[in-house]
Short mmCIF file of C-alpha atoms (C1' of nucleotides) in Angstrom, two decimals:
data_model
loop_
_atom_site.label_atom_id
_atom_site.label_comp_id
_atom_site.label_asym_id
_atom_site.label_seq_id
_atom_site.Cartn_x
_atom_site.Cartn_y
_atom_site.Cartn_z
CA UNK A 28 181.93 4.15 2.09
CA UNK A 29 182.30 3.17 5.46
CA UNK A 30 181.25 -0.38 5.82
CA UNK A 31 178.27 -0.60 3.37
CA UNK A 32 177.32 -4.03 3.10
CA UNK A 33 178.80 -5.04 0.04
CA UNK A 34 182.26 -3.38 -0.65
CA UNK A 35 182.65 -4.42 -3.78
CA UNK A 36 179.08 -2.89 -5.28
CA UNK A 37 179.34 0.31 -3.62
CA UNK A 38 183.35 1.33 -4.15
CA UNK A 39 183.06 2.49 -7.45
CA UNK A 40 180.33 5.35 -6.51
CA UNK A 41 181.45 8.45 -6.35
CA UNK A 42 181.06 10.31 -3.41
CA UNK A 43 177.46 11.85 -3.68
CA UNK A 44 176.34 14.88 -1.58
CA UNK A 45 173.80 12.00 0.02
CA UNK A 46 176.76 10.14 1.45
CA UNK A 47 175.91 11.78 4.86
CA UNK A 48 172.38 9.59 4.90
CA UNK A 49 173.83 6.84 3.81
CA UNK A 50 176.60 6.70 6.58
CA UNK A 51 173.28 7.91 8.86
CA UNK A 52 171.85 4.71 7.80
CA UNK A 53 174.33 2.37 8.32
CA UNK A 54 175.07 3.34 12.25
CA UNK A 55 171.51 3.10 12.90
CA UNK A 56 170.88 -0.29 10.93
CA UNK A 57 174.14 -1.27 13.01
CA UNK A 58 173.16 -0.22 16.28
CA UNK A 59 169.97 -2.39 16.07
CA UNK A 60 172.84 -5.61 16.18
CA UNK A 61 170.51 -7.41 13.19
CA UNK A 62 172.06 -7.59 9.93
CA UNK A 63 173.63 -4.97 7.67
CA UNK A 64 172.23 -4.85 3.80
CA UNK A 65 171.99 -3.15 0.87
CA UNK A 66 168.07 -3.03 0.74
CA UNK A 67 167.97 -1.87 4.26
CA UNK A 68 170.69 0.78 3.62
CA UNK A 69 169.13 1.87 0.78
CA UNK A 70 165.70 2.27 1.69
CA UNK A 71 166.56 3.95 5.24
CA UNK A 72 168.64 6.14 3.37
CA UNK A 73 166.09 7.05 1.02
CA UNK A 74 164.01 7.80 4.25
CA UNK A 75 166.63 9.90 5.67
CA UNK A 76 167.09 12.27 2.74
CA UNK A 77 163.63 12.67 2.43
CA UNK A 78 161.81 15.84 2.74
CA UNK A 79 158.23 14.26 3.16
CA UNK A 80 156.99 10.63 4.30
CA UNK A 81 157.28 8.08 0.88
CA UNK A 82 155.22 6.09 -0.64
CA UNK A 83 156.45 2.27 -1.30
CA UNK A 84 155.89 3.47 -4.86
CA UNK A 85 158.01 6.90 -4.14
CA UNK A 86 160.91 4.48 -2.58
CA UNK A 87 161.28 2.54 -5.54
CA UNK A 88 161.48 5.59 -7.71
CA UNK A 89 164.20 6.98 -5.33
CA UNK A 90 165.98 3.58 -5.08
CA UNK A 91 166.44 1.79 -8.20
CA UNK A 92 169.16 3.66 -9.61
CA UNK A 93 171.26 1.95 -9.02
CA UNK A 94 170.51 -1.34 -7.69
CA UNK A 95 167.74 -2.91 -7.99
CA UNK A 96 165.66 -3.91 -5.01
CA UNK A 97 162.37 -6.09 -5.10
CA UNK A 98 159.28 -4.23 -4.52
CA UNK A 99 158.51 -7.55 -2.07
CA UNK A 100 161.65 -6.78 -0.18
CA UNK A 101 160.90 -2.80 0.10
CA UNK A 102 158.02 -3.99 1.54
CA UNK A 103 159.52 -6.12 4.54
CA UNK A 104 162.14 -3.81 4.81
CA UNK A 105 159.63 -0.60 5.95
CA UNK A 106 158.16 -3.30 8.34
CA UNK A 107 161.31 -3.73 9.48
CA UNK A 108 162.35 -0.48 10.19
CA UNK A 109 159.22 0.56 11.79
CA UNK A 110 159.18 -2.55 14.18
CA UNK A 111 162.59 -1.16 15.03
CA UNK A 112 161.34 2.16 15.61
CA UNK A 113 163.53 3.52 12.80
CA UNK A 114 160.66 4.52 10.61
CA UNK A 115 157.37 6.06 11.04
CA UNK A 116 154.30 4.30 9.21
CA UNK A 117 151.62 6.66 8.11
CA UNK A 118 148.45 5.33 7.08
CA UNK A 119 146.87 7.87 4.37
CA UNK A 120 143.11 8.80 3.14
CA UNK A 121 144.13 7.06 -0.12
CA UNK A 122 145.09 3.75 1.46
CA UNK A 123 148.53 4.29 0.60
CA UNK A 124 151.00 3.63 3.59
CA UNK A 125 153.76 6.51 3.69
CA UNK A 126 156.26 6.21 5.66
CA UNK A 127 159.29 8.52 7.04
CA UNK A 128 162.79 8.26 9.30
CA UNK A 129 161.83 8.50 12.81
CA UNK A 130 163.90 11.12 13.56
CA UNK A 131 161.68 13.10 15.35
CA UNK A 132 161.46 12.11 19.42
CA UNK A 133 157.46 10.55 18.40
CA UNK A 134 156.96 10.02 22.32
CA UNK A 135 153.33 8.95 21.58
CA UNK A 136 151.84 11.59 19.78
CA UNK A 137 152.59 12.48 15.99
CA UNK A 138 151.12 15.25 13.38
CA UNK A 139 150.90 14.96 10.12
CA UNK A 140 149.86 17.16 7.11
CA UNK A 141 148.42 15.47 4.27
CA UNK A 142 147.67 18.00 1.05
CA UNK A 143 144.55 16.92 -0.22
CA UNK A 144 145.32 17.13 -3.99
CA UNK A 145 148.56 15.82 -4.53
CA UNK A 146 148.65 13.84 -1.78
CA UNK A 147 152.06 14.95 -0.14
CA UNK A 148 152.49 13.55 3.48
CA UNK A 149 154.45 16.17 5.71
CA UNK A 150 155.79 15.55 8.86
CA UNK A 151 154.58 18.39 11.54
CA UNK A 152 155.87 18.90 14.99
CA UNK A 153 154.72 16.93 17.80
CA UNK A 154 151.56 18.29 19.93
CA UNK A 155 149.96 17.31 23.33
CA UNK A 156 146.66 15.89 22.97
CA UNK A 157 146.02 14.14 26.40
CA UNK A 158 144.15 16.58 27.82
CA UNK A 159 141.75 17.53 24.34
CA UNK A 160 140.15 14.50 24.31
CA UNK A 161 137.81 12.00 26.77
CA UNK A 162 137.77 8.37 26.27
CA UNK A 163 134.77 5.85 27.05
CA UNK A 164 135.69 3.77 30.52
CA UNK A 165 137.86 1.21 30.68
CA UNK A 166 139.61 2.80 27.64
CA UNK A 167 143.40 2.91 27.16
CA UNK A 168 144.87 5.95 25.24
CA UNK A 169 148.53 4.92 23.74
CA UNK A 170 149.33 6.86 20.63
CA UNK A 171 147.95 9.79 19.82
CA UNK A 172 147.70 10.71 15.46
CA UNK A 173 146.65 14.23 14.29
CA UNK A 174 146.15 14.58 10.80
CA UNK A 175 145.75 17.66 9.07
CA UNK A 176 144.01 18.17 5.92
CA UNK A 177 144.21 20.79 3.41
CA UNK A 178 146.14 22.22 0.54
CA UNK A 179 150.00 22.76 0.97
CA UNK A 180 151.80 25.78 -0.30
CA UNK A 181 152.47 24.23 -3.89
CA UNK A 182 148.51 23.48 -4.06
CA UNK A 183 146.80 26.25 -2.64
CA UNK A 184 144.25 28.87 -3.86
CA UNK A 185 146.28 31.02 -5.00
CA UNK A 186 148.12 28.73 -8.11
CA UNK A 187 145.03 26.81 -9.33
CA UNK A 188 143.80 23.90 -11.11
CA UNK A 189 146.43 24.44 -14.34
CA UNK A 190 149.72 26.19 -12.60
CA UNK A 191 150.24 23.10 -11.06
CA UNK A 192 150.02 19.18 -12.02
CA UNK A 193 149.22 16.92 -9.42
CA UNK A 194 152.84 15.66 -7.87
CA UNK A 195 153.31 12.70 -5.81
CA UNK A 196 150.94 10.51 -7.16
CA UNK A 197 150.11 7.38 -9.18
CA UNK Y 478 106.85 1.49 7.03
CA UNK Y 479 106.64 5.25 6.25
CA UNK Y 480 107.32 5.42 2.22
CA UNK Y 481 109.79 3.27 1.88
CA UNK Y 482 111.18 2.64 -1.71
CA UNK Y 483 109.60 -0.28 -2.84
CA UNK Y 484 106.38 -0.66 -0.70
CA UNK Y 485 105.95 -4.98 -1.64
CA UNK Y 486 108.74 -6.04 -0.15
CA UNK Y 487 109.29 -4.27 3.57
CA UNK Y 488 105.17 -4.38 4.17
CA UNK Y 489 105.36 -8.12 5.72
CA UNK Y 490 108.84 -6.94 7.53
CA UNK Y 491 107.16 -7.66 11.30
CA UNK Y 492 107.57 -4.03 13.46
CA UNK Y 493 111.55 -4.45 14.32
CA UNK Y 494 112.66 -2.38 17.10
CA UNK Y 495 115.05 -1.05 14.61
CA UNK Y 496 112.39 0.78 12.87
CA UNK Y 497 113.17 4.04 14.00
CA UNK Y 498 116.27 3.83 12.29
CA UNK Y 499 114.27 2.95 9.11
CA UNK Y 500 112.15 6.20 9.32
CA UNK Y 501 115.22 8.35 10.16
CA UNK Y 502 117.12 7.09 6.97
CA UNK Y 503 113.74 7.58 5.09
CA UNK Y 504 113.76 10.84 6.26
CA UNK Y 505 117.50 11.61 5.79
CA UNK Y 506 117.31 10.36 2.38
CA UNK Y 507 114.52 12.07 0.78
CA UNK Y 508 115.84 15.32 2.61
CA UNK Y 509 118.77 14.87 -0.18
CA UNK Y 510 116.39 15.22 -3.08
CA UNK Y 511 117.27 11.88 -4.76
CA UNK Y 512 115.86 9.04 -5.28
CA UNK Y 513 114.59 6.64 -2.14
CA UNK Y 514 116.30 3.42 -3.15
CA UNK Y 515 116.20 0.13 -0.89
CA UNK Y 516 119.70 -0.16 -0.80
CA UNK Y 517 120.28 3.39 0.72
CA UNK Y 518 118.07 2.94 3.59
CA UNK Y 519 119.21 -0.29 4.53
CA UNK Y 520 122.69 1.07 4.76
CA UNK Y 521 122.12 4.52 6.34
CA UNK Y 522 119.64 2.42 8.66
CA UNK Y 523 122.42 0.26 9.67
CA UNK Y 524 124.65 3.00 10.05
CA UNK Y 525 122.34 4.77 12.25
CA UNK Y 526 122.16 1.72 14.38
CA UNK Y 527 125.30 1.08 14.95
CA UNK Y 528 127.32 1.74 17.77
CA UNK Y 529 130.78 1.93 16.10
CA UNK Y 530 131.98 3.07 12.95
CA UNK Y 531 131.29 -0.09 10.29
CA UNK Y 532 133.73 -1.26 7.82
CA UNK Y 533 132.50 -2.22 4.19
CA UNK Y 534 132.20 -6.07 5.56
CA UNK Y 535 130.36 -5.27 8.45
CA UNK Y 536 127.68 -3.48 6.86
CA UNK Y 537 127.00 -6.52 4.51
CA UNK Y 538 126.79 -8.72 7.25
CA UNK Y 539 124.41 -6.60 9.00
CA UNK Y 540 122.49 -6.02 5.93
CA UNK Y 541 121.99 -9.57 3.93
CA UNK Y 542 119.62 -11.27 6.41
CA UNK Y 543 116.56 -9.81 4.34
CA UNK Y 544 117.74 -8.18 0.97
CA UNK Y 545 120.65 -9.01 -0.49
CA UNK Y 546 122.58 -6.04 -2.28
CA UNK Y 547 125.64 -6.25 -4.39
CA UNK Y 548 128.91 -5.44 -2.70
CA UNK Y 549 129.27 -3.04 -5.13
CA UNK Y 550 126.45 -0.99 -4.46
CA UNK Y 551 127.17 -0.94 -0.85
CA UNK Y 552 130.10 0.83 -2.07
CA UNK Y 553 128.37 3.28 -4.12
CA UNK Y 554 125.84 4.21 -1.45
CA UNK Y 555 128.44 4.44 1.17
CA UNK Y 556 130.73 6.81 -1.27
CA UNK Y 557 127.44 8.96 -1.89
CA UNK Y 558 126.18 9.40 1.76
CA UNK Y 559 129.57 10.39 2.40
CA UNK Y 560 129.15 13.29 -0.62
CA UNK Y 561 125.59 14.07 0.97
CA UNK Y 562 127.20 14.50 4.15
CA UNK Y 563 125.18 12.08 5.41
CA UNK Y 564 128.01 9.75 6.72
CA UNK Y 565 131.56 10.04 7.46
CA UNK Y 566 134.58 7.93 6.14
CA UNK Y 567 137.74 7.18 8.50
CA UNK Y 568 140.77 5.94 7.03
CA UNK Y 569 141.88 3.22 9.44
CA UNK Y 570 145.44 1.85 9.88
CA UNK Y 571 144.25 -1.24 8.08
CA UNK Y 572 143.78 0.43 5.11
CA UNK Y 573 140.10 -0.88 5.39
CA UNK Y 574 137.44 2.62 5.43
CA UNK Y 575 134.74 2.63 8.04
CA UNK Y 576 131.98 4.39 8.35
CA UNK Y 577 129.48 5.90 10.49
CA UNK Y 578 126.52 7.69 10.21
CA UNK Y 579 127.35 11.53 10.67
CA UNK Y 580 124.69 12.73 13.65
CA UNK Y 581 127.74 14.86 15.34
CA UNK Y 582 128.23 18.06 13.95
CA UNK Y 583 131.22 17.34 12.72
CA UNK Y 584 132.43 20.43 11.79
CA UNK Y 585 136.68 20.47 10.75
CA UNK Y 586 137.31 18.13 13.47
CA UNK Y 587 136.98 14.91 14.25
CA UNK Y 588 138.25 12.57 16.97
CA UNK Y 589 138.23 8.69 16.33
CA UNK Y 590 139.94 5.93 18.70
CA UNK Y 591 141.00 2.89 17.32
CA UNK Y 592 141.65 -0.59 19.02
CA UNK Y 593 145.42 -1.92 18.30
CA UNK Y 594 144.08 -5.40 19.02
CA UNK Y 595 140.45 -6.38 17.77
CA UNK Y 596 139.90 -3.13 14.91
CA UNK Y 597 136.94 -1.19 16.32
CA UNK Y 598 136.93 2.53 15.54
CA UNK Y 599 135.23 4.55 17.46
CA UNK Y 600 133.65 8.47 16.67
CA UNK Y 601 134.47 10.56 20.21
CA UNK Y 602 133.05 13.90 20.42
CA UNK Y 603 134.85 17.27 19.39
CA UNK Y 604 137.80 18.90 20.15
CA UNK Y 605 139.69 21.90 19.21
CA UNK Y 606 142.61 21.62 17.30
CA UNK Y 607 143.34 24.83 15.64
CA UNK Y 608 145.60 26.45 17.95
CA UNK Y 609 147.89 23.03 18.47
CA UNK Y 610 149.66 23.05 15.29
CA UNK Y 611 151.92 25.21 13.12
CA UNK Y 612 152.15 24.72 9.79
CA UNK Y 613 154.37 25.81 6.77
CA UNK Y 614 154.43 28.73 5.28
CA UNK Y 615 151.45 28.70 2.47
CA UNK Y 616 150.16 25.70 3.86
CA UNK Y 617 146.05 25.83 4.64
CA UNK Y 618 144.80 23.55 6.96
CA UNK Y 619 140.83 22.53 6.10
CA UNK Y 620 140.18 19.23 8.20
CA UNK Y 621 142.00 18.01 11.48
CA UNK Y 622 141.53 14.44 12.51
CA UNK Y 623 142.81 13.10 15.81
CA UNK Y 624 143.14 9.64 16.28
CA UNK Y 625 143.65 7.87 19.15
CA UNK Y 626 145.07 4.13 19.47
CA UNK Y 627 144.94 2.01 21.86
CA UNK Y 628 142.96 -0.31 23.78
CA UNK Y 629 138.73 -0.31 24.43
CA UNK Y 630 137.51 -1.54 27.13
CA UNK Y 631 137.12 -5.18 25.41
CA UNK Y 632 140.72 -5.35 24.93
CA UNK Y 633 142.28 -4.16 27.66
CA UNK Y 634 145.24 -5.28 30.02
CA UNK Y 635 142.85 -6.46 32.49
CA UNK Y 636 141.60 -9.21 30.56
CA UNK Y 637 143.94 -10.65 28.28
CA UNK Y 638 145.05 -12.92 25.25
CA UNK Y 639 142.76 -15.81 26.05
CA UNK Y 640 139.53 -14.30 27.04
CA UNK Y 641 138.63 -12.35 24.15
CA UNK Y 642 138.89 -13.29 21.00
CA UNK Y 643 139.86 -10.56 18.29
CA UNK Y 644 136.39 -9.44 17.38
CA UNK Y 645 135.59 -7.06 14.47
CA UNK Y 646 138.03 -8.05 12.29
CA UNK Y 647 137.71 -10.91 9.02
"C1'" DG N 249 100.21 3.24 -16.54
"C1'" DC N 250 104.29 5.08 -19.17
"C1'" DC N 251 108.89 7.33 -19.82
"C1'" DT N 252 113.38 8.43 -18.77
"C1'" DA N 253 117.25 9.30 -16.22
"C1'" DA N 254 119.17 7.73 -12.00
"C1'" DT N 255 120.50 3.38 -9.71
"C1'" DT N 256 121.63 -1.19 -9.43
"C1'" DG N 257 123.84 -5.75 -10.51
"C1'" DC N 258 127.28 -8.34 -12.67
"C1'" DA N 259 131.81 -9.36 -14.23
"C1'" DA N 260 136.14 -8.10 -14.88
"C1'" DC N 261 139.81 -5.26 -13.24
"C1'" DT N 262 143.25 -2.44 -10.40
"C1'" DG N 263 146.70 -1.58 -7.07
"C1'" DA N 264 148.64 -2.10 -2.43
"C1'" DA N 265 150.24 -5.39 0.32
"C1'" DT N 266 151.15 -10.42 1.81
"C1'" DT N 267 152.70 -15.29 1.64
"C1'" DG N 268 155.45 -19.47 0.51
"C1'" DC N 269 159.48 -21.18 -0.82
"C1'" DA N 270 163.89 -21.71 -3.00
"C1'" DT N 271 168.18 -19.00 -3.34
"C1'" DT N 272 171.66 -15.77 -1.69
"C1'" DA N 273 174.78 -13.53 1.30
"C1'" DA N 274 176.08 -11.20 6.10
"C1'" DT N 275 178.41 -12.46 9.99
"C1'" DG N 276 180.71 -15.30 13.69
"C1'" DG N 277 184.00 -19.00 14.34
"C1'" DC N 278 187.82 -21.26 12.58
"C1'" DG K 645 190.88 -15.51 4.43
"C1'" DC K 646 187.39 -19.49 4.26
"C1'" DC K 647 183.17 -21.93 5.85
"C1'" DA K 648 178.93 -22.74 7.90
"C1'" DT K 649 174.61 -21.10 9.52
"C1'" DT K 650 170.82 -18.74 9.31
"C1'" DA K 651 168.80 -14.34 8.41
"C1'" DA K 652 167.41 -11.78 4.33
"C1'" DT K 653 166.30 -11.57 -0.35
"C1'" DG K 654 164.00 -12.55 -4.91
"C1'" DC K 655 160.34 -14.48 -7.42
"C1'" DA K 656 155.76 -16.07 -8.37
"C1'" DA K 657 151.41 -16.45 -6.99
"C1'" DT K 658 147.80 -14.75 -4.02
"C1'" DT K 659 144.78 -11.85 -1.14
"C1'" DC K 660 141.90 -8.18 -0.23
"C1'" DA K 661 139.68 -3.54 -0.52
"C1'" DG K 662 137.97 -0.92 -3.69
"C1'" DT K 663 136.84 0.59 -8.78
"C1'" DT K 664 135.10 0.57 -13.61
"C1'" DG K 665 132.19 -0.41 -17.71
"C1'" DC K 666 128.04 -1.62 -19.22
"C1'" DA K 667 123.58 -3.73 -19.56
"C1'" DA K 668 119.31 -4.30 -16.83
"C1'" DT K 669 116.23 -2.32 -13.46
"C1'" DT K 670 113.37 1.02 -11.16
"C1'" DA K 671 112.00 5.50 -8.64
"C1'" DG K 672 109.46 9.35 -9.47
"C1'" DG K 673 107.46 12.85 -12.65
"C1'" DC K 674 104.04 13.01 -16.23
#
DNA sequence: GCCTAATTGCAACTGAATTGCATTAATGGC
DNA sequence: GCCATTAATGCAATTCAGTTGCAATTAGGC
């Protein structure tokens, strides 16, 4: 597996259909010139192959596997990533930091969908928002967050309270 | 003082040019239908006054000089003028909730700006965010909440590091 | 003035995130 | 390939915002 950290831990894997994100993570974990480990493989990995921003908690599900990484150095690793620009941190209603690859070209202005009963944190497409909104003098504009609230398509009206239980939570 | 709650303890309160805020959370209150209670109109009051949206900490400090009410109450009111409508809770990067009182018609949309440096959130006015964003298929949008980051007027590149201390925050 | 349900106060608790420090291991130089 | 060095990790204890359970208080209707 192409240069993963430890050679010994990960040779006896077999090749998984996640290999791609995990070869993913190791160029850009690389191309930052700091050091290459498992912890920072796996959780950027997890990241990658994600379909929705992840909770710490949601990382540890998704991580420990296999290994088994401290929740402490989850933790520093997300910081990590994000102070590289790797990942994306997104602060949530429930206090509950998600975060996600930053794949996405996130110039300065991000949208997110958060479902308001299970919680789910989507990614959405970038938007302008410059020109929507006026700022007091002598105030300087440098990200711009959209958050959308509502229901996503496994929540809404139409599959009620019992269809569904609420995912992605606790 | 106009009816309020317990009419012993504000009647030697000298005339405080905050008074109007007083009579305006009297007024706001009973408008509800529930019960008048001290600790509601000294936190609406305070909420009314202020300038920026208040954090959980801020409102006790504001508040304590004559009463004192229990943190957890503060709490409770806050989380029930929020139900009433009567104020309106932003989830800031810090994972610490502010408040502010909610004059604006807030109607799906809200626009907040946040300082990256000393904290202070910030209600703007309006804007229209319907027509920016696609979502998923199924996916119902209810709320959209813009927020800006950057730097107020306080904080900005003009006047830095040493001249201003981080305010707002601990 | 009295009653009763709605509020409050207190104490203990939860859950996310942080900090300090000793231990481990990735990488560059040999 | 082996070693040193220093960044990263693991562990334990801590912080901090917010919540919960329950007994004591009190606003508002009679």
């Amino acid at each position: 597996m192409a240069g993963l950290c430890c050679n010994r831990a990960m040779s006896t894997n077999p090749p998984s259909p996640a290999k791609r994100h995990y070869l993913q993570a190791d160029t850009l974990i690389r191309s930052t010139g700091a050091r290459l480990t498992r912890p920072r493989v796996e959780v950027l990995a997890a990241l990658l192959a994600a379909e929705q921003a992840l909770s710490h908690h949601e990382l540890e599900e998704r991580i420990d596997r296999s290994v088994d990484i401290d929740r402490v150095t989850i933790y520093r690793v997300l910081d990590w990533l994000t102070a590289q620009g790797l990942a994306h941190r997104i602060a949530g209603d429930d206090r509950v930091r998600r975060f996600n690859a930053a794949g996405h070209a996130h110039e300065g202005a991000h949208a997110h969908f958060q479902c308001e009963r299970c919680g789910t944190v989507l990614c959405l497409d970038e938007f302008s928002a410059d020109p929507v909104v006026r700022l007091p003098r002598g105030f300087r504009p440098q990200h711009y967050e959209l958050t959308v609230k509502g229901l996503c398509a496994g929540c809404g009206p139409s599959r009620r309270a019992d269809t569904r239980t609420p995912a992605h939570r606790h």
